[in-house]
Amino acid sequence: MRIGILGTGAVGQTFGTRLHNLDHDVTLGARESGNPRAVEWAEAHAAECGTFAEAVVGADLVINATAGQYAVDALEMAGGNAALAGKVVLDVSNPLDYSTGELRLSVCNTDSVGEQLQRTFPDARIVKSLNTVNGSVMVEPSLVPGQHTIFVAGNDPEAKRVVVGLLGEFGWPAANVLDLGDIKASRGMEMYLPLWVSILRAVDGNLAFNINVVQG
Amino acid sequence: MRIGILGTGAVGQTFGTRLHNLDHDVTLGARESGNPRAVEWAEAHAAECGTFAEAVVGADLVINATAGQYAVDALEMAGGNAALAGKVVLDVSNPLDYSTGELRLSVCNTDSVGEQLQRTFPDARIVKSLNTVNGSVMVEPSLVPGQHTIFVAGNDPEAKRVVVGLLGEFGWPAANVLDLGDIKASRGMEMYLPLWVSILRAVDGNLAFNINVVQG
């Protein structure tokens, strides 16, 4: 697939490298052309980089790996609803805001980044997934042993199937993917983050953890 | 132990019956004396009922099983900081607010019920636990097969030990109890609820589910 990644931080680069190694045709998109991190990554992997807009043009799949509080801006810069129309947009972001010195979410309770994106870009097919694990686990679930669960949410069943296919390439068995319904379920997936941070502290900073949904 | 339970709803009665069967000396406390549900429960189990204040007097352990948004009021009616001083208060509540027709939390992100209680009643020893599972699973974790995790949070290590002991009586192995630190971790534990509700829907309403923390 041709995949455009928005965001050149740790998560964006992790996706870029993993997808490149899976033989996808990746463009790492940055806010500005010539972003040094993007250029360095592209040279190291003989892959492409460019602006957000360049990453989206011709992409079969777009991955939003920007920080959640800037995600709407990033997709606007990428060309907005017209450029994204019909495209599957996998949103892995979290609205983490440390500006007050402690963790809070920049949006929660009555809204979420996933919903903001779907509302602002109504013709994009937003799928929320992977935001409940660390970037390394997102693309390499075998870092966590045994059974553990990954969630998907979105309004478009076909777009969710595309994402579940990609999750399978990363190593997430379909049986471990739990479909939470429409994009409104992003709310719970994002509001889980403060618990995730508390668990991370309780497991002494071991980022290779996840939760497994068990039922009787 | 002498245990005072605040709240006569499904969760309060579930705790009352289970603790009574475990040979604890239970008083089910209601907002008003002579509450029919409390009287009926007490008669059926040859146990005690009374007001919130009567449930707290002489109790070794207090369980807050009222709705989260009314928890501060309930503990105030129970006698406030003076009556609760030194007592272990297990808070199992969630600030679920359906008044707008859809789920929201009445407090979240920068505060939580657990923190409100500890701040309002500084001499009580608040421990948050069990709020991340259905009432039936709280007191009977074997309803969910295999390994699954229950969280505790609170400022007082000895109070947490008392609660972990009680969890053990319910059937939660100590190895499955994850201590998330001080009472501020209530925030994440309560903000998990929207995800819990989404998972409940995805597992077709099967209340006998929980999450297991798995690490590499």
Short mmCIF file of C-alpha atoms in Angstrom, two decimals:
data_model
loop_
_atom_site.label_atom_id
_atom_site.label_comp_id
_atom_site.label_asym_id
_atom_site.label_seq_id
_atom_site.Cartn_x
_atom_site.Cartn_y
_atom_site.Cartn_z
CA MET A 1 0.00 0.00 0.00
CA ARG A 2 0.96 3.63 -0.36
CA ILE A 3 0.90 4.93 3.18
CA GLY A 4 1.25 8.56 4.28
CA ILE A 5 2.30 9.12 7.87
CA LEU A 6 1.61 12.47 9.52
CA GLY A 7 4.14 13.18 12.25
CA THR A 8 7.89 12.71 12.43
CA GLY A 9 8.21 12.01 16.16
CA ALA A 10 8.95 8.65 17.76
CA VAL A 11 5.55 7.18 16.87
CA GLY A 12 5.64 8.40 13.26
CA GLN A 13 9.14 7.04 12.72
CA THR A 14 8.26 3.72 14.40
CA PHE A 15 5.37 3.28 11.97
CA GLY A 16 7.49 4.43 9.06
CA THR A 17 10.26 1.94 9.69
CA ARG A 18 7.95 -0.99 10.41
CA LEU A 19 5.77 -0.33 7.33
CA HIS A 20 8.82 0.19 5.14
CA ASN A 21 10.18 -3.18 6.34
CA LEU A 22 6.79 -4.72 5.51
CA ASP A 23 7.36 -3.47 1.92
CA HIS A 24 4.83 -0.67 1.98
CA ASP A 25 5.52 2.51 0.07
CA VAL A 26 5.84 5.04 2.90
CA THR A 27 6.00 8.84 2.90
CA LEU A 28 6.80 10.44 6.26
CA GLY A 29 4.99 13.76 6.40
CA ALA A 30 6.13 16.80 8.37
CA ARG A 31 4.60 20.18 9.10
CA GLU A 32 7.32 21.79 6.96
CA SER A 33 9.18 20.58 3.92
CA GLY A 34 12.80 19.62 4.67
CA ASN A 35 12.15 18.72 8.31
CA PRO A 36 15.56 17.34 9.37
CA ARG A 37 14.14 14.34 11.28
CA ALA A 38 12.04 13.34 8.29
CA VAL A 39 14.91 13.82 5.83
CA GLU A 40 17.27 11.80 8.02
CA TRP A 41 14.73 8.98 8.40
CA ALA A 42 13.98 8.92 4.65
CA GLU A 43 17.68 8.79 3.74
CA ALA A 44 18.34 6.01 6.26
CA HIS A 45 15.52 3.89 4.84
CA ALA A 46 15.60 4.86 1.17
CA ALA A 47 12.01 6.01 1.66
CA GLU A 48 10.15 9.24 1.01
CA CYS A 49 9.43 12.29 3.12
CA GLY A 50 7.60 15.53 2.50
CA THR A 51 4.93 17.84 3.84
CA PHE A 52 1.69 16.59 5.37
CA ALA A 53 0.00 17.39 2.06
CA GLU A 54 2.62 15.46 0.06
CA ALA A 55 2.24 12.47 2.39
CA VAL A 56 -1.51 12.35 1.77
CA VAL A 57 -1.52 12.73 -2.04
CA GLY A 58 -2.00 9.31 -3.60
CA ALA A 59 -1.98 7.51 -0.24
CA ASP A 60 -4.21 4.47 0.18
CA LEU A 61 -3.98 4.88 3.92
CA VAL A 62 -3.10 7.86 6.11
CA ILE A 63 -1.80 7.41 9.66
CA ASN A 64 -2.17 10.31 12.08
CA ALA A 65 0.84 10.06 14.38
CA THR A 66 0.81 13.70 15.46
CA ALA A 67 0.00 14.73 19.04
CA GLY A 68 -3.75 14.54 19.62
CA GLN A 69 -4.23 18.17 20.51
CA TYR A 70 -2.77 19.24 17.15
CA ALA A 71 -4.36 16.51 15.04
CA VAL A 72 -7.16 18.63 13.51
CA ASP A 73 -4.60 21.29 12.51
CA ALA A 74 -2.32 18.64 11.01
CA LEU A 75 -5.09 17.12 8.87
CA GLU A 76 -6.15 20.64 7.84
CA MET A 77 -2.57 21.32 6.70
CA ALA A 78 -2.62 17.99 4.86
CA GLY A 79 -5.40 19.35 2.64
CA GLY A 80 -8.47 18.94 4.80
CA ASN A 81 -11.67 17.25 3.81
CA ALA A 82 -11.07 17.49 0.05
CA ALA A 83 -7.66 15.82 0.20
CA LEU A 84 -8.84 13.18 2.67
CA ALA A 85 -12.19 12.37 1.04
CA GLY A 86 -12.68 8.61 0.85
CA LYS A 87 -9.33 7.86 2.43
CA VAL A 88 -8.88 5.57 5.42
CA VAL A 89 -7.26 7.61 8.21
CA LEU A 90 -5.90 5.57 11.10
CA ASP A 91 -5.72 7.86 14.14
CA VAL A 92 -3.33 6.54 16.81
CA SER A 93 -3.03 9.82 18.69
CA ASN A 94 -3.77 10.75 22.29
CA PRO A 95 -4.66 14.24 23.53
CA LEU A 96 -1.95 14.27 26.20
CA ASP A 97 -1.39 17.74 27.63
CA TYR A 98 1.44 18.25 30.13
CA SER A 99 1.37 22.06 29.91
CA THR A 100 0.22 22.44 33.51
CA GLY A 101 3.03 20.18 34.71
CA GLU A 102 0.77 17.18 35.23
CA LEU A 103 -1.02 14.90 32.81
CA ARG A 104 -4.40 15.98 31.56
CA LEU A 105 -6.26 15.36 28.32
CA SER A 106 -6.84 18.38 26.10
CA VAL A 107 -10.23 16.93 25.13
CA CYS A 108 -12.27 14.30 26.97
CA ASN A 109 -15.56 13.21 28.52
CA THR A 110 -17.94 14.76 25.98
CA ASP A 111 -15.64 14.64 22.95
CA SER A 112 -12.44 13.03 21.67
CA VAL A 113 -9.79 13.49 19.00
CA GLY A 114 -11.30 10.67 16.96
CA GLU A 115 -14.69 12.39 16.95
CA GLN A 116 -13.16 15.82 16.24
CA LEU A 117 -11.41 14.41 13.18
CA GLN A 118 -14.51 12.64 11.85
CA ARG A 119 -16.64 15.77 12.43
CA THR A 120 -14.12 18.18 10.87
CA PHE A 121 -13.32 15.95 7.88
CA PRO A 122 -16.66 14.22 7.26
CA ASP A 123 -15.59 12.53 4.03
CA ALA A 124 -12.48 10.94 5.56
CA ARG A 125 -12.95 7.46 6.98
CA ILE A 126 -11.46 7.83 10.45
CA VAL A 127 -10.53 4.69 12.37
CA LYS A 128 -9.23 4.97 15.92
CA SER A 129 -6.87 2.21 17.01
CA LEU A 130 -3.53 1.41 18.68
CA ASN A 131 -3.57 4.50 20.93
CA THR A 132 -3.89 2.28 24.03
CA VAL A 133 -0.35 0.87 23.79
CA ASN A 134 3.16 2.29 23.48
CA GLY A 135 4.45 2.95 19.95
CA SER A 136 6.81 -0.02 20.06
CA VAL A 137 3.93 -2.39 20.96
CA MET A 138 1.63 -0.85 18.33
CA VAL A 139 3.76 -2.25 15.49
CA GLU A 140 5.23 -5.28 17.35
CA PRO A 141 2.60 -6.76 19.66
CA SER A 142 4.77 -9.81 20.34
CA LEU A 143 6.78 -7.57 22.70
CA VAL A 144 3.96 -8.39 25.13
CA PRO A 145 3.58 -12.15 25.71
CA GLY A 146 0.35 -14.13 25.48
CA GLN A 147 -3.08 -12.80 24.69
CA HIS A 148 -3.79 -9.08 24.84
CA THR A 149 -6.37 -6.86 23.27
CA ILE A 150 -6.33 -4.02 20.77
CA PHE A 151 -9.40 -1.87 20.13
CA VAL A 152 -10.77 -0.37 16.91
CA ALA A 153 -13.54 2.19 16.49
CA GLY A 154 -14.92 3.96 13.44
CA ASN A 155 -18.04 4.65 11.43
CA ASP A 156 -16.99 2.85 8.23
CA PRO A 157 -16.91 -0.98 8.41
CA GLU A 158 -14.75 -1.29 5.26
CA ALA A 159 -12.20 1.19 6.66
CA LYS A 160 -12.07 -0.83 9.86
CA ARG A 161 -11.42 -3.97 7.81
CA VAL A 162 -8.46 -2.24 6.11
CA VAL A 163 -7.07 -1.27 9.52
CA VAL A 164 -7.63 -4.75 10.97
CA GLY A 165 -5.69 -6.10 7.97
CA LEU A 166 -2.81 -3.76 8.76
CA LEU A 167 -2.95 -4.77 12.44
CA GLY A 168 -2.62 -8.37 11.24
CA GLU A 169 0.54 -7.47 9.30
CA PHE A 170 1.97 -6.00 12.52
CA GLY A 171 1.20 -9.26 14.32
CA TRP A 172 -2.15 -8.57 16.02
CA PRO A 173 -4.26 -11.74 15.58
CA ALA A 174 -7.80 -10.89 14.44
CA ALA A 175 -9.11 -12.69 17.54
CA ASN A 176 -7.38 -10.09 19.73
CA VAL A 177 -8.95 -7.13 17.93
CA LEU A 178 -12.06 -5.85 19.72
CA ASP A 179 -14.36 -3.66 17.61
CA LEU A 180 -15.94 -1.09 19.93
CA GLY A 181 -18.34 0.29 17.34
CA ASP A 182 -18.50 3.79 15.89
CA ILE A 183 -16.00 6.61 16.30
CA LYS A 184 -17.63 7.79 19.54
CA ALA A 185 -15.87 4.90 21.27
CA SER A 186 -12.67 6.94 20.76
CA ARG A 187 -13.74 8.72 23.91
CA GLY A 188 -13.20 5.69 26.13
CA MET A 189 -10.07 4.66 24.24
CA GLU A 190 -8.50 8.07 24.84
CA MET A 191 -9.77 8.43 28.43
CA TYR A 192 -7.97 5.17 29.25
CA LEU A 193 -4.65 7.03 28.98
CA PRO A 194 -4.43 8.27 32.59
CA LEU A 195 -4.90 4.65 33.75
CA TRP A 196 -2.27 3.56 31.22
CA VAL A 197 0.18 6.07 32.72
CA SER A 198 -0.59 4.83 36.26
CA ILE A 199 -0.08 1.22 35.20
CA LEU A 200 3.21 2.16 33.50
CA ARG A 201 4.42 3.58 36.81
CA ALA A 202 3.24 0.46 38.68
CA VAL A 203 5.17 -1.85 36.31
CA ASP A 204 8.33 0.21 36.86
CA GLY A 205 8.30 1.93 33.50
CA ASN A 206 8.17 -1.24 31.40
CA LEU A 207 6.57 0.07 28.20
CA ALA A 208 5.98 -3.48 26.90
CA PHE A 209 2.61 -3.97 28.58
CA ASN A 210 -1.00 -4.11 27.50
CA ILE A 211 -4.37 -5.20 28.81
CA ASN A 212 -6.22 -8.35 27.83
CA VAL A 213 -10.01 -8.38 27.95
CA VAL A 214 -11.10 -11.59 29.69
CA GLN A 215 -14.72 -12.71 29.92
CA GLY A 216 -16.63 -15.44 31.69
CA MET B 1 -14.76 -6.95 61.01
CA ARG B 2 -17.52 -4.45 61.62
CA ILE B 3 -18.26 -3.04 58.20
CA GLY B 4 -20.52 -0.12 57.40
CA ILE B 5 -21.79 0.09 53.84
CA LEU B 6 -23.05 3.40 52.46
CA GLY B 7 -25.64 2.85 49.75
CA THR B 8 -28.55 0.45 49.44
CA GLY B 9 -28.52 0.00 45.66
CA ALA B 10 -27.39 -3.10 43.79
CA VAL B 11 -23.71 -2.57 44.64
CA GLY B 12 -24.36 -1.89 48.34
CA GLN B 13 -26.56 -4.97 48.67
CA THR B 14 -24.08 -7.13 46.75
CA PHE B 15 -21.34 -6.13 49.22
CA GLY B 16 -23.68 -6.54 52.16
CA THR B 17 -24.70 -10.08 51.27
CA ARG B 18 -21.18 -11.23 50.37
CA LEU B 19 -19.63 -9.75 53.53
CA HIS B 20 -22.42 -11.14 55.69
CA ASN B 21 -21.79 -14.59 54.19
CA LEU B 22 -18.09 -14.13 54.98
CA ASP B 23 -19.15 -13.69 58.64
CA HIS B 24 -18.53 -9.97 58.85
CA ASP B 25 -20.78 -7.81 61.01
CA VAL B 26 -22.47 -5.64 58.37
CA THR B 27 -24.64 -2.54 58.68
CA LEU B 28 -26.27 -1.36 55.45
CA GLY B 29 -26.53 2.42 55.63
CA ALA B 30 -29.18 4.50 53.86
CA ARG B 31 -29.73 8.22 53.43
CA GLU B 32 -32.82 7.95 55.63
CA SER B 33 -33.66 5.69 58.51
CA GLY B 34 -36.21 3.01 57.62
CA ASN B 35 -35.28 2.88 53.93
CA PRO B 36 -37.44 -0.01 52.66
CA ARG B 37 -34.68 -1.62 50.57
CA ALA B 38 -32.30 -1.56 53.53
CA VAL B 39 -34.92 -2.91 55.95
CA GLU B 40 -35.86 -5.71 53.54
CA TRP B 41 -32.22 -6.66 53.01
CA ALA B 42 -31.48 -6.62 56.74
CA GLU B 43 -34.48 -8.79 57.54
CA ALA B 44 -33.62 -11.29 54.81
CA HIS B 45 -30.05 -11.64 56.11
CA ALA B 46 -30.58 -11.19 59.86
CA ALA B 47 -28.18 -8.25 59.55
CA GLU B 48 -28.33 -4.58 60.50
CA CYS B 49 -29.42 -1.48 58.67
CA GLY B 50 -29.59 2.19 59.59
CA THR B 51 -28.62 5.66 58.50
CA PHE B 52 -25.26 6.49 56.92
CA ALA B 53 -24.17 7.79 60.36
CA GLU B 54 -25.30 4.61 62.12
CA ALA B 55 -23.43 2.49 59.58
CA VAL B 56 -20.19 4.36 60.25
CA VAL B 57 -20.28 4.38 64.09
CA GLY B 58 -18.00 1.65 65.38
CA ALA B 59 -17.15 0.39 61.89
CA ASP B 60 -13.62 -0.94 61.29
CA LEU B 61 -14.14 -0.41 57.58
CA VAL B 62 -16.54 1.78 55.61
CA ILE B 63 -17.47 1.01 52.01
CA ASN B 64 -18.77 3.81 49.83
CA ALA B 65 -21.24 2.18 47.46
CA THR B 66 -23.19 5.34 46.67
CA ALA B 67 -23.15 6.93 43.21
CA GLY B 68 -19.89 8.83 42.70
CA GLN B 69 -21.45 12.20 42.11
CA TYR B 70 -23.19 12.05 45.52
CA ALA B 71 -20.32 10.44 47.45
CA VAL B 72 -19.06 13.60 49.18
CA ASP B 73 -22.63 14.37 50.35
CA ALA B 74 -23.10 10.82 51.59
CA LEU B 75 -19.90 10.86 53.66
CA GLU B 76 -20.86 14.29 54.99
CA MET B 77 -24.22 12.86 56.10
CA ALA B 78 -22.35 9.95 57.67
CA GLY B 79 -20.70 12.39 60.05
CA GLY B 80 -17.94 13.89 57.94
CA ASN B 81 -14.29 14.09 58.86
CA ALA B 82 -14.84 13.68 62.61
CA ALA B 83 -16.82 10.46 62.25
CA LEU B 84 -14.47 9.07 59.59
CA ALA B 85 -11.18 10.06 61.24
CA GLY B 86 -8.73 7.16 61.17
CA LYS B 87 -11.18 4.84 59.43
CA VAL B 88 -10.42 2.93 56.26
CA VAL B 89 -12.94 3.99 53.60
CA LEU B 90 -13.07 1.78 50.53
CA ASP B 91 -14.50 3.83 47.67
CA VAL B 92 -15.87 1.66 44.86
CA SER B 93 -17.94 4.41 43.23
CA ASN B 94 -17.90 5.86 39.74
CA PRO B 95 -19.05 9.38 38.79
CA LEU B 96 -21.42 8.16 36.08
CA ASP B 97 -23.79 10.87 34.91
CA TYR B 98 -26.49 9.98 32.40
CA SER B 99 -28.46 13.21 32.94
CA THR B 100 -27.79 14.44 29.40
CA GLY B 101 -28.97 11.11 27.96
CA GLU B 102 -25.47 9.86 27.25
CA LEU B 103 -22.68 8.73 29.52
CA ARG B 104 -20.40 11.35 30.94
CA LEU B 105 -18.40 11.56 34.15
CA SER B 106 -19.50 14.24 36.63
CA VAL B 107 -15.83 14.76 37.54
CA CYS B 108 -12.73 13.79 35.56
CA ASN B 109 -9.42 14.75 33.99
CA THR B 110 -8.18 17.16 36.70
CA ASP B 111 -9.98 15.58 39.67
CA SER B 112 -11.79 12.39 40.74
CA VAL B 113 -14.22 11.15 43.37
CA GLY B 114 -11.38 9.43 45.23
CA GLU B 115 -9.44 12.69 45.44
CA GLN B 116 -12.56 14.68 46.38
CA LEU B 117 -13.22 12.33 49.29
CA GLN B 118 -9.61 12.40 50.56
CA ARG B 119 -9.51 16.21 50.27
CA THR B 120 -12.90 16.76 51.95
CA PHE B 121 -12.29 14.22 54.72
CA PRO B 122 -8.53 14.52 55.28
CA ASP B 123 -8.45 12.26 58.35
CA ALA B 124 -10.26 9.38 56.65
CA ARG B 125 -8.04 6.83 54.95
CA ILE B 126 -9.57 6.62 51.48
CA VAL B 127 -8.72 3.63 49.30
CA LYS B 128 -10.04 3.44 45.74
CA SER B 129 -10.57 -0.05 44.39
CA LEU B 130 -12.99 -2.39 42.59
CA ASN B 131 -14.67 0.40 40.58
CA THR B 132 -13.27 -1.04 37.33
CA VAL B 133 -15.50 -4.14 37.37
CA ASN B 134 -19.22 -4.87 37.70
CA GLY B 135 -20.58 -5.28 41.25
CA SER B 136 -20.96 -9.04 40.85
CA VAL B 137 -17.30 -9.41 39.83
CA MET B 138 -16.12 -7.09 42.65
CA VAL B 139 -17.09 -9.63 45.29
CA GLU B 140 -16.75 -12.81 43.17
CA PRO B 141 -13.79 -12.46 40.81
CA SER B 142 -13.99 -16.13 39.84
CA LEU B 143 -16.94 -15.15 37.61
CA VAL B 144 -14.17 -14.12 35.19
CA PRO B 145 -11.85 -17.03 34.31
CA GLY B 146 -8.06 -16.98 34.49
CA GLN B 147 -5.86 -14.08 35.46
CA HIS B 148 -7.27 -10.57 35.62
CA THR B 149 -6.24 -7.43 37.42
CA ILE B 150 -7.76 -5.28 40.13
CA PHE B 151 -6.31 -1.87 41.01
CA VAL B 152 -5.89 -0.12 44.38
CA ALA B 153 -4.92 3.48 45.07
CA GLY B 154 -4.65 5.47 48.28
CA ASN B 155 -2.33 7.56 50.41
CA ASP B 156 -2.16 5.23 53.43
CA PRO B 157 -0.19 1.97 52.92
CA GLU B 158 -1.76 0.30 55.99
CA ALA B 159 -5.28 1.14 54.76
CA LYS B 160 -4.38 -0.38 51.39
CA ARG B 161 -3.20 -3.53 53.19
CA VAL B 162 -6.58 -3.80 54.93
CA VAL B 163 -8.35 -3.46 51.58
CA VAL B 164 -6.04 -5.97 49.88
CA GLY B 165 -6.88 -8.39 52.71
CA LEU B 166 -10.59 -7.92 52.04
CA LEU B 167 -10.01 -8.38 48.31
CA GLY B 168 -8.32 -11.67 49.20
CA GLU B 169 -11.43 -12.79 51.11
CA PHE B 170 -13.50 -12.05 48.00
CA GLY B 171 -11.13 -14.23 45.99
CA TRP B 172 -8.74 -11.72 44.41
CA PRO B 173 -5.24 -13.27 44.63
CA ALA B 174 -2.67 -10.76 45.93
CA ALA B 175 -0.68 -11.31 42.72
CA ASN B 176 -3.57 -9.89 40.71
CA VAL B 177 -3.82 -6.69 42.77
CA LEU B 178 -1.92 -3.82 41.17
CA ASP B 179 -1.10 -0.90 43.50
CA LEU B 180 -1.20 2.29 41.42
CA GLY B 181 0.13 4.54 44.18
CA ASP B 182 -1.59 7.43 45.90
CA ILE B 183 -5.22 8.49 45.65
CA LYS B 184 -4.55 10.60 42.57
CA ALA B 185 -4.53 7.38 40.57
CA SER B 186 -8.30 7.33 41.16
CA ARG B 187 -8.44 9.65 38.18
CA GLY B 188 -7.31 6.99 35.72
CA MET B 189 -9.36 4.29 37.44
CA GLU B 190 -12.53 6.37 37.08
CA MET B 191 -11.73 7.64 33.58
CA TYR B 192 -11.52 4.00 32.45
CA LEU B 193 -15.29 3.75 32.79
CA PRO B 194 -16.23 4.97 29.29
CA LEU B 195 -13.92 2.28 27.85
CA TRP B 196 -15.50 -0.26 30.23
CA VAL B 197 -18.94 0.67 28.88
CA SER B 198 -17.71 0.31 25.26
CA ILE B 199 -16.18 -3.09 26.02
CA LEU B 200 -19.41 -4.19 27.71
CA ARG B 201 -21.28 -3.39 24.51
CA ALA B 202 -18.65 -5.23 22.41
CA VAL B 203 -18.98 -8.38 24.55
CA ASP B 204 -22.77 -8.31 24.08
CA GLY B 205 -23.58 -7.13 27.58
CA ASN B 206 -21.72 -9.89 29.41
CA LEU B 207 -20.98 -8.20 32.75
CA ALA B 208 -18.56 -10.94 33.78
CA PHE B 209 -15.50 -9.41 32.14
CA ASN B 210 -12.36 -7.66 33.28
CA ILE B 211 -8.96 -6.67 31.99
CA ASN B 212 -5.68 -8.39 32.75
CA VAL B 213 -2.48 -6.38 32.71
CA VAL B 214 0.15 -8.35 30.76
CA GLN B 215 3.78 -7.32 30.51
CA GLY B 216 6.83 -8.46 28.57
#
